[in-house]
C-alpha positions in Angstrom: 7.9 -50.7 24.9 10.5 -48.3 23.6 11.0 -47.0 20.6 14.3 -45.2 19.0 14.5 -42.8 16.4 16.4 -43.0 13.7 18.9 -40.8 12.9 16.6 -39.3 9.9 13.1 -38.8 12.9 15.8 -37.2 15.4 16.9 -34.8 12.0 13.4 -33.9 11.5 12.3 -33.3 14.8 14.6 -31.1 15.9 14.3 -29.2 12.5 10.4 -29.2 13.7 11.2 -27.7 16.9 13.9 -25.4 15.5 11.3 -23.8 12.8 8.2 -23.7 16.1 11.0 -21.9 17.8 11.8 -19.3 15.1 8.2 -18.5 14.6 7.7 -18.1 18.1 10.7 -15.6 18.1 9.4 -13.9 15.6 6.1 -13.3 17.1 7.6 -12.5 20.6 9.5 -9.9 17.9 6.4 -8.6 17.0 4.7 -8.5 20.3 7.2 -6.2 22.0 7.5 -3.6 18.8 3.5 -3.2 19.3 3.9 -3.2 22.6 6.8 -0.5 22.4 4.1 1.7 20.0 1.6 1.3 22.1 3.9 2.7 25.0 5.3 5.7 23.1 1.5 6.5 22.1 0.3 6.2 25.9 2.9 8.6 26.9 1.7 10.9 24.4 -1.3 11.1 25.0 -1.0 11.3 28.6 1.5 14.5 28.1 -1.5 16.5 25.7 -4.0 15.5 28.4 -2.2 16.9 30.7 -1.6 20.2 28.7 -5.2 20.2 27.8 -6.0 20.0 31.6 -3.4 22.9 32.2 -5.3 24.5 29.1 -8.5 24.3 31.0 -7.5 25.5 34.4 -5.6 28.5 33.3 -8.8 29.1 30.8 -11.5 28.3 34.2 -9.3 31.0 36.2 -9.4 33.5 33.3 -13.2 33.4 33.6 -13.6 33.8 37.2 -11.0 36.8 37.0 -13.4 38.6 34.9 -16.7 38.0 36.5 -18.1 40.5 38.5 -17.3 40.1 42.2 -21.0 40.3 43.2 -20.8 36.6 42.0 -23.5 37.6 39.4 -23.1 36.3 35.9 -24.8 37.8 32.8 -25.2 34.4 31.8 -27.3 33.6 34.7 -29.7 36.8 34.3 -32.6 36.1 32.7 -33.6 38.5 29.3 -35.9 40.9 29.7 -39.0 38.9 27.6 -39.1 36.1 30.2 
């Protein structure tokens, strides 16, 4: 049992399919321009995390260059009322 469309159904499918396929598109549009901000974001915060962990090892070194070689801290002495 076959059916055929008329000339007016085959019109207004296509037009259906045509107007899915433009909203697709436009989400696919969407999609990649988050997923492009999202990118750009990621790399910058992956650059200040790595300045911050540059930051902190230049800051860690600093410290142990000014300790006192006996490897004594003064925060590790205890004050005098304990």
């Amino acid at each position: 049992m076959t059916h055929e469309l008329s000339p007016a159904e085959l019109t207004q499918l296509v037009e259906s399919l045509e107007s899915r396929l433009a909203h697709q598109e436009h989400w696919l549009d969407t999609l990649d321009q988050a997923v492009i901000q999202q990118e750009r974001r990621l790399e910058k915060l992956e650059q200040l995390s790595g300045l911050m962990r540059e930051r902190l090892r230049e800051q860690h070194q600093a410290l142990q260059a000014s300790e006192p070689q006996g490897g004594q801290r003064l925060e590790d002495e205890l004050p005098p009322h304990y």
